[in-house]
mmCIF file with all atom_site columns, C-alpha atoms in Angstrom:
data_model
loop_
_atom_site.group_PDB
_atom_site.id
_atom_site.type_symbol
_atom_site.label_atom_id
_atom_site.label_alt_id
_atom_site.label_comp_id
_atom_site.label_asym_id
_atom_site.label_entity_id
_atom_site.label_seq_id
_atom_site.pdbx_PDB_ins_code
_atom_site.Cartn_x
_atom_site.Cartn_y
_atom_site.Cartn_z
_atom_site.occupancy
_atom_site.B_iso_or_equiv
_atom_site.pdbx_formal_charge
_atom_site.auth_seq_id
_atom_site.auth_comp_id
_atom_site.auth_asym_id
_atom_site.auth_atom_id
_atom_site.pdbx_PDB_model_num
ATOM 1   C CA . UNK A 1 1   ? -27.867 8.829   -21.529 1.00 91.00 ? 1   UNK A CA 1
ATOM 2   C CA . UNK A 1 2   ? -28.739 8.630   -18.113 1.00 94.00 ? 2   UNK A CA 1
ATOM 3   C CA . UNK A 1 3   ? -26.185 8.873   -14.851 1.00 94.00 ? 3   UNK A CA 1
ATOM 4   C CA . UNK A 1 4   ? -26.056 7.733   -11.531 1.00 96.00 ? 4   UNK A CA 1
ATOM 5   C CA . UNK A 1 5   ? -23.830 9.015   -9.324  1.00 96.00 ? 5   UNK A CA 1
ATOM 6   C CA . UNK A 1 6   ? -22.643 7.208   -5.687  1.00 96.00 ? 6   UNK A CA 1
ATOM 7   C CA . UNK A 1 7   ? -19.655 8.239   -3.479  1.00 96.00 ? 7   UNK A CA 1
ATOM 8   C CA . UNK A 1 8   ? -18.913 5.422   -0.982  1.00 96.00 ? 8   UNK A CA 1
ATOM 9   C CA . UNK A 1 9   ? -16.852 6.728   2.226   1.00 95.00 ? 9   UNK A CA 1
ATOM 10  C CA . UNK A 1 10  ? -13.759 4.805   2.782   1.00 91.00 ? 10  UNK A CA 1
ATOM 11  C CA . UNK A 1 11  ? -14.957 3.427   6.068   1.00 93.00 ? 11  UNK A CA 1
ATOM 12  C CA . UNK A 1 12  ? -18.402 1.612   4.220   1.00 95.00 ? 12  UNK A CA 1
ATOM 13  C CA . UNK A 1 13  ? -17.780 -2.034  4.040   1.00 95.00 ? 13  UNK A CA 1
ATOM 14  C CA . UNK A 1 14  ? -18.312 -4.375  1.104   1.00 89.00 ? 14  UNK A CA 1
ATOM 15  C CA . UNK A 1 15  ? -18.894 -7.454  3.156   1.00 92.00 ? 15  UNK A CA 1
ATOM 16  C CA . UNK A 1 16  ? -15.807 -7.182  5.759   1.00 93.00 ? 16  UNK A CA 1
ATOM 17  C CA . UNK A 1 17  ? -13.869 -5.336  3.534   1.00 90.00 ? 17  UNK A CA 1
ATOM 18  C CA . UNK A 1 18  ? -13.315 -1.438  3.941   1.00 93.00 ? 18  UNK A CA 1
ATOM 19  C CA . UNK A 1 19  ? -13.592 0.205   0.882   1.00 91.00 ? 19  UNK A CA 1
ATOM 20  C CA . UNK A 1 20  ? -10.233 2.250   1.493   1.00 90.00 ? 20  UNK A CA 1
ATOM 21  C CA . UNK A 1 21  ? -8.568  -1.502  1.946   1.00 92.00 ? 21  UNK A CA 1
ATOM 22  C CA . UNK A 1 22  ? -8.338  -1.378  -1.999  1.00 90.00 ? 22  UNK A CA 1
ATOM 23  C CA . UNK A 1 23  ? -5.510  1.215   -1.611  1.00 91.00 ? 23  UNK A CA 1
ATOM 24  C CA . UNK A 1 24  ? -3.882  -0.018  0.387   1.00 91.00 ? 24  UNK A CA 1
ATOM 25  C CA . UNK A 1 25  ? -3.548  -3.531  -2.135  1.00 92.00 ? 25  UNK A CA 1
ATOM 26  C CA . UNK A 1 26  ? -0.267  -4.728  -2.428  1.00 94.00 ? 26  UNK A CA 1
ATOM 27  C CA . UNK A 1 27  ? 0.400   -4.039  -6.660  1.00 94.00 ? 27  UNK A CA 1
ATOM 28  C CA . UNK A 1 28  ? 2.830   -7.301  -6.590  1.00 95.00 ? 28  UNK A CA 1
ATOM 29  C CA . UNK A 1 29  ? 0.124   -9.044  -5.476  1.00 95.00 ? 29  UNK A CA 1
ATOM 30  C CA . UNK A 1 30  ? -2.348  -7.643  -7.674  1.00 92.00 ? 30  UNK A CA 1
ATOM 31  C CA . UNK A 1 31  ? -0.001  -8.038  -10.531 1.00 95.00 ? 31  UNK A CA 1
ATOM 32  C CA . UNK A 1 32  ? -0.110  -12.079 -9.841  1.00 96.00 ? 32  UNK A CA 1
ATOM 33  C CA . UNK A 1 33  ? -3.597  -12.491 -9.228  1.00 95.00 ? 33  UNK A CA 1
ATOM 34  C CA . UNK A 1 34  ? -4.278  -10.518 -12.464 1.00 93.00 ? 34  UNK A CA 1
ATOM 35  C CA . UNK A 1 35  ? -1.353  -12.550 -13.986 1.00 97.00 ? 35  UNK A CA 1
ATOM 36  C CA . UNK A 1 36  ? -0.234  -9.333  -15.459 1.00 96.00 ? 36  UNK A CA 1
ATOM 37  C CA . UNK A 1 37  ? 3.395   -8.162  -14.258 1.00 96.00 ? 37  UNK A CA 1
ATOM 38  C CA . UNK A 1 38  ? 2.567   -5.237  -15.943 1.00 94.00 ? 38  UNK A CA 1
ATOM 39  C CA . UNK A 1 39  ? 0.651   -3.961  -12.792 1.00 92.00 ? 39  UNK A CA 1
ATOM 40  C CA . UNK A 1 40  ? 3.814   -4.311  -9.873  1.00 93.00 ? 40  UNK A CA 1
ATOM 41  C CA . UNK A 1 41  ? 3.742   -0.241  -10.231 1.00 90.00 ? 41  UNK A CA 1
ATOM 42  C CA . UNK A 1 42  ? 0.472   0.498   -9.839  1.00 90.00 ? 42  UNK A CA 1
ATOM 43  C CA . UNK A 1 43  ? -0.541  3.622   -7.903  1.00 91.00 ? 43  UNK A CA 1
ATOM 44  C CA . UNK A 1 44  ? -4.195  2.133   -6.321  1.00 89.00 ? 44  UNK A CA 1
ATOM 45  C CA . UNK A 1 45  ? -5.111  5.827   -6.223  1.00 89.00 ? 45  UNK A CA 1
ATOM 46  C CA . UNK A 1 46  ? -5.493  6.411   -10.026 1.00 90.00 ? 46  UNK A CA 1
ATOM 47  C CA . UNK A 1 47  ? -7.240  3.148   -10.741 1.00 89.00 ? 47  UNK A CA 1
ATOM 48  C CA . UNK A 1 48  ? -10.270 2.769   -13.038 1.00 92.00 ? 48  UNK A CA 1
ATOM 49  C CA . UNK A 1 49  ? -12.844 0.389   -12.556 1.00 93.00 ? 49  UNK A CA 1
ATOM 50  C CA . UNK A 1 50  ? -15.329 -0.290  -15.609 1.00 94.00 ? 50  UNK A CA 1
ATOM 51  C CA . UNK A 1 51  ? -17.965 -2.827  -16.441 1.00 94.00 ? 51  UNK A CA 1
ATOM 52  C CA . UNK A 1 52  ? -20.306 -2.815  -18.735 1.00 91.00 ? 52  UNK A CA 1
ATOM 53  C CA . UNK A 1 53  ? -23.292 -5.178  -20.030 1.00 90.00 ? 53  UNK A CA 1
ATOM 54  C CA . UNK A 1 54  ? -24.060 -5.490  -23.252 1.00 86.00 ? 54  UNK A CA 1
ATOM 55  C CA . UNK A 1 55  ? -26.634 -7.138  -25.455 1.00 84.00 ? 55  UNK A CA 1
ATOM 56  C CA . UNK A 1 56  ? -24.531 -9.852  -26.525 1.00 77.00 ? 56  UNK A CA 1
ATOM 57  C CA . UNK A 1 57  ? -21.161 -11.204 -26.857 1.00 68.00 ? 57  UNK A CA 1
ATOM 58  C CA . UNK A 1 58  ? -21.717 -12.679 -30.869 1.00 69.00 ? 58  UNK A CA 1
ATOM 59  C CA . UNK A 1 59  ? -20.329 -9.597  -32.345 1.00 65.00 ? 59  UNK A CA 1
ATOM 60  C CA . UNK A 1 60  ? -21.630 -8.119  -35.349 1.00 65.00 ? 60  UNK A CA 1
ATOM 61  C CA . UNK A 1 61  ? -24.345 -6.040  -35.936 1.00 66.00 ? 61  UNK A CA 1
ATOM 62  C CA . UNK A 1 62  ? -27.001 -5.485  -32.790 1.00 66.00 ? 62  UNK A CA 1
ATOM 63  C CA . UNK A 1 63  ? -24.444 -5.640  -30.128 1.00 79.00 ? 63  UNK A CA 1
ATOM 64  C CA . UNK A 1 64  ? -24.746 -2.711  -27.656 1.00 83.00 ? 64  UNK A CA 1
ATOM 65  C CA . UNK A 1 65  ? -23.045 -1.912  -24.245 1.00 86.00 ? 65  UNK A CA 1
ATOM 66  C CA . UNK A 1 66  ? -26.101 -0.439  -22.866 1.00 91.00 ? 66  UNK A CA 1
ATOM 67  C CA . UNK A 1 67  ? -24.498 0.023   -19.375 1.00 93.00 ? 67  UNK A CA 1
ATOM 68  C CA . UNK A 1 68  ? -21.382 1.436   -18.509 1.00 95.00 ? 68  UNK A CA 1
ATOM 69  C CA . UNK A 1 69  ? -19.959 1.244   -15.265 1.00 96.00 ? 69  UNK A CA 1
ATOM 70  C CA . UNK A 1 70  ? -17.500 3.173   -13.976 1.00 96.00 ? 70  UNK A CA 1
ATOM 71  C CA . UNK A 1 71  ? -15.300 3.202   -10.370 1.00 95.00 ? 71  UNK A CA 1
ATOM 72  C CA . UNK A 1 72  ? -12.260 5.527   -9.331  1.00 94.00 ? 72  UNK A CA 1
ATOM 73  C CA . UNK A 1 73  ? -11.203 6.763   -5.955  1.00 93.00 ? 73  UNK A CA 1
ATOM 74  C CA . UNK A 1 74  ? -11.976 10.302  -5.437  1.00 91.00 ? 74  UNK A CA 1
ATOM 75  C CA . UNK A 1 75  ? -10.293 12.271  -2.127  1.00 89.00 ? 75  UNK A CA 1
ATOM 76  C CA . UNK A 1 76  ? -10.523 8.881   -0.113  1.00 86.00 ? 76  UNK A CA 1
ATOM 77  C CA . UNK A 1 77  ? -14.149 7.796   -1.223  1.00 93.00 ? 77  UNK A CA 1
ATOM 78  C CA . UNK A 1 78  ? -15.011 5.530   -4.419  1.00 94.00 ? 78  UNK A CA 1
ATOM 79  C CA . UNK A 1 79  ? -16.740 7.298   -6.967  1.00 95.00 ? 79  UNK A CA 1
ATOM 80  C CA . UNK A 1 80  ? -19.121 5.116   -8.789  1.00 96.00 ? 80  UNK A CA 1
ATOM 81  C CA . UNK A 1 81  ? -20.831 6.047   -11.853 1.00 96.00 ? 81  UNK A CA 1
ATOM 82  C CA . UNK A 1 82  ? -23.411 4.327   -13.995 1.00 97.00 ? 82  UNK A CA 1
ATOM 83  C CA . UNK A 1 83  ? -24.076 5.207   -17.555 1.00 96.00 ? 83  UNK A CA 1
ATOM 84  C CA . UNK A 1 84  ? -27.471 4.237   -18.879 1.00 95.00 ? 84  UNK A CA 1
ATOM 85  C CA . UNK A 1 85  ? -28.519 4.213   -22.637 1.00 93.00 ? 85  UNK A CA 1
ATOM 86  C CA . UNK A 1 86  ? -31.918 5.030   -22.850 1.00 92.00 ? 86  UNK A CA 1
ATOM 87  C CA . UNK A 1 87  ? -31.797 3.872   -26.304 1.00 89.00 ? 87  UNK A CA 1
ATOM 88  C CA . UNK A 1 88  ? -30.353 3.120   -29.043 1.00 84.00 ? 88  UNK A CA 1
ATOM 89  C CA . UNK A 1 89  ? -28.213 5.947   -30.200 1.00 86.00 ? 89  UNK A CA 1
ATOM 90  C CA . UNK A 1 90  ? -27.287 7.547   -27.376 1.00 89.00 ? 90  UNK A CA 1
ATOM 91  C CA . UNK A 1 91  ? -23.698 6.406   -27.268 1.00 90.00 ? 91  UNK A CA 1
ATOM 92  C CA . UNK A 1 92  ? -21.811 9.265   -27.835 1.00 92.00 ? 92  UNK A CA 1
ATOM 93  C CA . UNK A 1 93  ? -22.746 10.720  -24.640 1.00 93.00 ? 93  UNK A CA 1
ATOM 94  C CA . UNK A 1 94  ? -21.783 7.563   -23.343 1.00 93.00 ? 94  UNK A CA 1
ATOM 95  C CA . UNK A 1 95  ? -18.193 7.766   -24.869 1.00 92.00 ? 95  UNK A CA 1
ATOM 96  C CA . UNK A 1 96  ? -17.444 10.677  -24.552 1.00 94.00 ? 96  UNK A CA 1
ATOM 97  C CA . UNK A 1 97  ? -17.899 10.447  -20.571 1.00 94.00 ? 97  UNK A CA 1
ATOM 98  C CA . UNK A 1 98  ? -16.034 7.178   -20.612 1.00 93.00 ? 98  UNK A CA 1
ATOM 99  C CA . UNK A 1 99  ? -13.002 9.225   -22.518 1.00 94.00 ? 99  UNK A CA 1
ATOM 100 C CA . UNK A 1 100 ? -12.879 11.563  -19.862 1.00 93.00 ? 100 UNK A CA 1
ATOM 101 C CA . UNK A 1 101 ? -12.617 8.954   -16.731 1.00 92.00 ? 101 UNK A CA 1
ATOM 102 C CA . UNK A 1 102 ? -9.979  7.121   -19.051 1.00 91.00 ? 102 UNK A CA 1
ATOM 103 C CA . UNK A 1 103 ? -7.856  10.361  -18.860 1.00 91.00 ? 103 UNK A CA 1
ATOM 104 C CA . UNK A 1 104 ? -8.247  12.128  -16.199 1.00 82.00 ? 104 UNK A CA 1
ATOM 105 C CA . UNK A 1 105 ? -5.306  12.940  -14.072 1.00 55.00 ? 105 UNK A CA 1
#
């Protein structure tokens, strides 16, 4: 597996947007938008981003999330991460990284 690594200060912009503006999101409003009411008590701080691409959407055998994205905010800056397979069989490094962003405190 392959990483890349990317911290974004709070003060870089994503169009008009300051990066830090995602803390300070509203989680009412991000629970309605998401149409999930299970996110009113969200702390913005300890969110995870993730994305991946995979080889298909079918199912079955062949199917392959070959990238892994991953975004969390990390002492004020968004951490970005992006796990690469190389090839085929390399997903246990990719898990096992994944497991630790999914819980980490």
């Amino acid at each position: 597996m392959h990483l890349v690594e990317v911290f974004l200060p709070a003060e870089h912009r994503h169009g008009d947007a300051p990066v830090a503006a995602a803390l300070r999101a509203d989680p009412a409003l991000v629970a309605r938008l998401a149409l999930d009411d299970g996110l009113r008590g969200t702390d913005m701080r300890r969110l995870l981003l993730l994305d991946t691409e995979t080889t298909g959407l079918a199912g079955g055998t062949g199917m392959l999330a070959f990238l892994v994205g991953l975004g969390w905010f990390d002492e004020g800056r968004l951490r970005l991460e992006q796990l690469f397979l190389r090839r085929p069989g390399e997903e246990g490094p990719m898990l096992s990284r994944l497991a630790e962003a999914l819980t980490r405190s």
